PDB file of C-alpha atoms in Angstrom:
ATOM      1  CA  UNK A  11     -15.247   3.159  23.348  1.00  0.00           C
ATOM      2  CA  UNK A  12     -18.646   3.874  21.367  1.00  0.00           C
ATOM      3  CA  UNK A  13     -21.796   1.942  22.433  1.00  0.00           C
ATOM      4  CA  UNK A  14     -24.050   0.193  19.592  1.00  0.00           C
ATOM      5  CA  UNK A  15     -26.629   2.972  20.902  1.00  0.00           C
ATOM      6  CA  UNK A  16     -23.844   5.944  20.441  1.00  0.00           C
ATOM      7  CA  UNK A  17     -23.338   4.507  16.894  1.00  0.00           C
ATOM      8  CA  UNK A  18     -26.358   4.588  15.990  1.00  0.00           C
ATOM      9  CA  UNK A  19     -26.982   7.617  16.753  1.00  0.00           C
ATOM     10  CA  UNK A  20     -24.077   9.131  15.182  1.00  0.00           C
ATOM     11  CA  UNK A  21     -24.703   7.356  12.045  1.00  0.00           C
ATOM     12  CA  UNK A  22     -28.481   8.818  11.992  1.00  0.00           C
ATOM     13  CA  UNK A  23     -26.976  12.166  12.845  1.00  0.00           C
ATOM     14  CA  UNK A  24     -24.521  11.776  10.023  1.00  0.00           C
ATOM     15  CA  UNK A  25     -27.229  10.632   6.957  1.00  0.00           C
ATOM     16  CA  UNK A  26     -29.121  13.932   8.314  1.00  0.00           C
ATOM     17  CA  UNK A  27     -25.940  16.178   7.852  1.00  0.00           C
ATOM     18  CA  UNK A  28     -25.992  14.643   4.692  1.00  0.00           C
ATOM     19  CA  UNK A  29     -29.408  14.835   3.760  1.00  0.00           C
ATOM     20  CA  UNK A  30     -29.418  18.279   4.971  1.00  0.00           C
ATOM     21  CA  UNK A  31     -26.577  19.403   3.023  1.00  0.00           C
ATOM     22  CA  UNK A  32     -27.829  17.672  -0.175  1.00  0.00           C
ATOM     23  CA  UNK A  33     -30.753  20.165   0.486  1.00  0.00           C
ATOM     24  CA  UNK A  34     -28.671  23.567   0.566  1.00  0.00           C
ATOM     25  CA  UNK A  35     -26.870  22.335  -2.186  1.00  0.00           C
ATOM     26  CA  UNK A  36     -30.064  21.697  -4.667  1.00  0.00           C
ATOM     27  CA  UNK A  37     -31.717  25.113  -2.925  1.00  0.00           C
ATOM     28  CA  UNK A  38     -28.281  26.780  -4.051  1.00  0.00           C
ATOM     29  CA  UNK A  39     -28.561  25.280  -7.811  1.00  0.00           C
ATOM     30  CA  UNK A  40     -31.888  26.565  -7.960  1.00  0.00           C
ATOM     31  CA  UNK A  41     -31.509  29.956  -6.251  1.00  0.00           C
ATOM     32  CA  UNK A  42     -28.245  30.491  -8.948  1.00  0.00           C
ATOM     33  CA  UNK A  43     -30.066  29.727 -12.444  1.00  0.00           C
ATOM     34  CA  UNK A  44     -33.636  29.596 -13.465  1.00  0.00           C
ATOM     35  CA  UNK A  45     -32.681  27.604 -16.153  1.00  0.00           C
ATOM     36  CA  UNK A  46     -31.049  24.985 -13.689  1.00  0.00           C
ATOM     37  CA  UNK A  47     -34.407  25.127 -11.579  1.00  0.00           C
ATOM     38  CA  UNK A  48     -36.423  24.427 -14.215  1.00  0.00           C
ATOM     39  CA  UNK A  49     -34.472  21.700 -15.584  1.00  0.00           C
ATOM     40  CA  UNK A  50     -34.617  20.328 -11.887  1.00  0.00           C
ATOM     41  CA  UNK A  51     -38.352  21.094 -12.188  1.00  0.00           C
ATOM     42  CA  UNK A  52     -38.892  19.463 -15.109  1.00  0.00           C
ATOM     43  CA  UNK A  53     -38.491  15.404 -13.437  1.00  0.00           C
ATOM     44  CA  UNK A  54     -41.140  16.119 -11.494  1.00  0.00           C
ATOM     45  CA  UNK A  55     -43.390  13.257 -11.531  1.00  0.00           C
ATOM     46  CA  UNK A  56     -40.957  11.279 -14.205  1.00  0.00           C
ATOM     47  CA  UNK A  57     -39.853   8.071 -13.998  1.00  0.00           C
ATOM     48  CA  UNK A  58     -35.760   8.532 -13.321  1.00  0.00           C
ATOM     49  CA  UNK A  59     -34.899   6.971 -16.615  1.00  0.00           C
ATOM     50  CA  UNK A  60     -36.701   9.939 -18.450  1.00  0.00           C
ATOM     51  CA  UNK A  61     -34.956  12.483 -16.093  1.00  0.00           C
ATOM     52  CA  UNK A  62     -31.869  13.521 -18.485  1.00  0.00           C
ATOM     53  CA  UNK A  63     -32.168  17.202 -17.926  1.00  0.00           C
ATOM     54  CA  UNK A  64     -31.746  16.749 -13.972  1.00  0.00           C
ATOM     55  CA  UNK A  65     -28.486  15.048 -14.585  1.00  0.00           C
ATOM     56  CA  UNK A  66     -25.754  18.052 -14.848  1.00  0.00           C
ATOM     57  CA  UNK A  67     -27.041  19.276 -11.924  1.00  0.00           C
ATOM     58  CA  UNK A  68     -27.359  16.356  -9.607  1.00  0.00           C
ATOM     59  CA  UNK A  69     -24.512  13.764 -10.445  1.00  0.00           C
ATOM     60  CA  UNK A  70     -22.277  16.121  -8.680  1.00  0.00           C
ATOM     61  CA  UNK A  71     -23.912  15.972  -5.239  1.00  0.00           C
ATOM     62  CA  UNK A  72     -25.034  12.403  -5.154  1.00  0.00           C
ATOM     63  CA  UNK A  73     -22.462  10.277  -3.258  1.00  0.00           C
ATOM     64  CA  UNK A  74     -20.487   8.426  -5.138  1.00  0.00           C
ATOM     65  CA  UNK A  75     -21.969   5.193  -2.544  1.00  0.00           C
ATOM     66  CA  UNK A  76     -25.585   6.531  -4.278  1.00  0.00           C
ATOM     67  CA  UNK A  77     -24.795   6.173  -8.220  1.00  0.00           C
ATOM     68  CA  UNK A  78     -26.799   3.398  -8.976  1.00  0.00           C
ATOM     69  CA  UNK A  79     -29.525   4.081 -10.822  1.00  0.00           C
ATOM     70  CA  UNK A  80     -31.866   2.733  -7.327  1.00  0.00           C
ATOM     71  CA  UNK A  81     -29.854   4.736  -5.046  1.00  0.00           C
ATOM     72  CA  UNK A  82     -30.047   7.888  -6.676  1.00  0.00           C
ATOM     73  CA  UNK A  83     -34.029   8.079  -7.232  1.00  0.00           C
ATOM     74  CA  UNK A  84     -34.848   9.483  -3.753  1.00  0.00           C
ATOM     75  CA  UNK A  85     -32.308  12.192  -4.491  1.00  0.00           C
ATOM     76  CA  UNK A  86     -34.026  12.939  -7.894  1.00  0.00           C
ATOM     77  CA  UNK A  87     -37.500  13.436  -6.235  1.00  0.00           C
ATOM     78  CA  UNK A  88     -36.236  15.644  -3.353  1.00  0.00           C
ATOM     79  CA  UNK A  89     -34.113  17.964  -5.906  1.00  0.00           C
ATOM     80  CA  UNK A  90     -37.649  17.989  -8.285  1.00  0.00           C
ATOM     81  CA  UNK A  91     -40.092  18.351  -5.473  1.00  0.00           C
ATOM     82  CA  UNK A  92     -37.613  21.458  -3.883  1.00  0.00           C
ATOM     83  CA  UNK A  93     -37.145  23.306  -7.499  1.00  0.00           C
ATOM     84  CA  UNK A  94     -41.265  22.513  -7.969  1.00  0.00           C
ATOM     85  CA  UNK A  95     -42.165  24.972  -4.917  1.00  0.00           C
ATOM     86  CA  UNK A  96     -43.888  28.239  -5.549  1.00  0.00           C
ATOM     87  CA  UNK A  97     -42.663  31.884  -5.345  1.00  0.00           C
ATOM     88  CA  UNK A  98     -44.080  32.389  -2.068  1.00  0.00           C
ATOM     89  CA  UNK A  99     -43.243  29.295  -0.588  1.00  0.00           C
ATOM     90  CA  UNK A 100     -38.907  29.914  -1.378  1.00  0.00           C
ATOM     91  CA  UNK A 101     -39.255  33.466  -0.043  1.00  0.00           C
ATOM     92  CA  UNK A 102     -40.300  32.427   3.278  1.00  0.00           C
ATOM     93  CA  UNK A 103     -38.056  29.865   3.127  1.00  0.00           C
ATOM     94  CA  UNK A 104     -35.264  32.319   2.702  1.00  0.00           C
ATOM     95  CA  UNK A 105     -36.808  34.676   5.369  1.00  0.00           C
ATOM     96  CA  UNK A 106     -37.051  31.623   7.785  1.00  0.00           C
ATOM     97  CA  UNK A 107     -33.317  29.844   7.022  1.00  0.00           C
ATOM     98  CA  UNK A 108     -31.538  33.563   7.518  1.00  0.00           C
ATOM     99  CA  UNK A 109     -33.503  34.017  10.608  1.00  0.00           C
ATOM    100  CA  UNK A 110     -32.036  30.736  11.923  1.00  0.00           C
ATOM    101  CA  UNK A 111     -28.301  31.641  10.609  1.00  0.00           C
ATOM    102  CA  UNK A 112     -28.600  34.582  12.895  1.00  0.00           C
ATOM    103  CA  UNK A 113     -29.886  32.289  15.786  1.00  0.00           C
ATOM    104  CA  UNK A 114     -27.180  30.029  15.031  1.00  0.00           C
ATOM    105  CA  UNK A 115     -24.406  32.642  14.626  1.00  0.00           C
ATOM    106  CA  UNK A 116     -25.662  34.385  17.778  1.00  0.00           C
ATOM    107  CA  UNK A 117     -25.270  30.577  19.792  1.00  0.00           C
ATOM    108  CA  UNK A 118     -21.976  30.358  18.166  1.00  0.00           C
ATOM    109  CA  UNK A 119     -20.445  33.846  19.860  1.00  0.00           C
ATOM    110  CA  UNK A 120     -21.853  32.400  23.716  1.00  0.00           C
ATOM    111  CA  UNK A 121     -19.809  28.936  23.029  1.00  0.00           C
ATOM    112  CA  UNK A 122     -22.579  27.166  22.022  1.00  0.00           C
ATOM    113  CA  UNK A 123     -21.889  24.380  19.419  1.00  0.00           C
ATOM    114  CA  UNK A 124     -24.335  23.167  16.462  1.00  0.00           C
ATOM    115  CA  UNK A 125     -24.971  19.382  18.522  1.00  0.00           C
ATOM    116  CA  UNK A 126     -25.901  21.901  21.851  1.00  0.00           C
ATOM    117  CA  UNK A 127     -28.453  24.069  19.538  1.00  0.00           C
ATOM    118  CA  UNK A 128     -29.834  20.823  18.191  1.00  0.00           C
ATOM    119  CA  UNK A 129     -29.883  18.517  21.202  1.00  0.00           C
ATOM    120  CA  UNK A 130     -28.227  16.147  19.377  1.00  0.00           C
ATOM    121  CA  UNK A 131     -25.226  14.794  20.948  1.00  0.00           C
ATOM    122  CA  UNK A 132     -21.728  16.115  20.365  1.00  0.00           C
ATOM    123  CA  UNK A 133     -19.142  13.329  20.008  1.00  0.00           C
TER     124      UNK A 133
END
């Protein structure tokens, strides 16, 4: 039996799986093709209506739940604002997000699981 509180908290701990995989996805699009960064790039600071060239790329990983026009905003500005960063700013990114895989990995092999690394709880 799950408590209101132990639903809640899975539920948050589920939109931030999602949110964070909506991330790796758009930092995978952008990492693949410089011409799908910059047309990712290129809504930055639109309004969504004038965002046609951030389509291809994005209708794809929006959830089908988020494809209203309202709903899928948010995701627009997070894909823009991630393909907008500099040079400097994705390499350390990279540097930082394979240091962690390794962290991760290396809690994996001692029977740790993702919810024990994270504190979050593992239901």
């Amino acid at each position: 039996m799950t408590t209101p509180k132990t639903a809640t908290l899975q539920g948050s701990f589920d939109r931030q799986q999602h949110a964070q995989e909506f991330v790796r996805q758009v930092l995978e699009v952008c990492a693949g093709s410089k011409r799908a960064q910059a047309d990712l790039r290129s809504g930055l600071g639109l309004p969504y209506d004038r965002c046609q060239r951030m389509h291809r790329h994005l209708m794809r990983l929006v959830p089908e739940r988020n494809r209203h026009p309202e709903a899928r905003r948010p995701y627009y500005v997070v894909a823009a604002l991630i393909a907008a960063r500099s040079r400097g700013v994705r390499d350390e990114d990279a540097e930082r997000n394979s240091s962690a895989l390794l962290n991760l990995k290396a809690g994996c092999r001692r029977g740790l699981t993702v919810g024990d690394r994270c504190g979050m709880p593992v239901v």
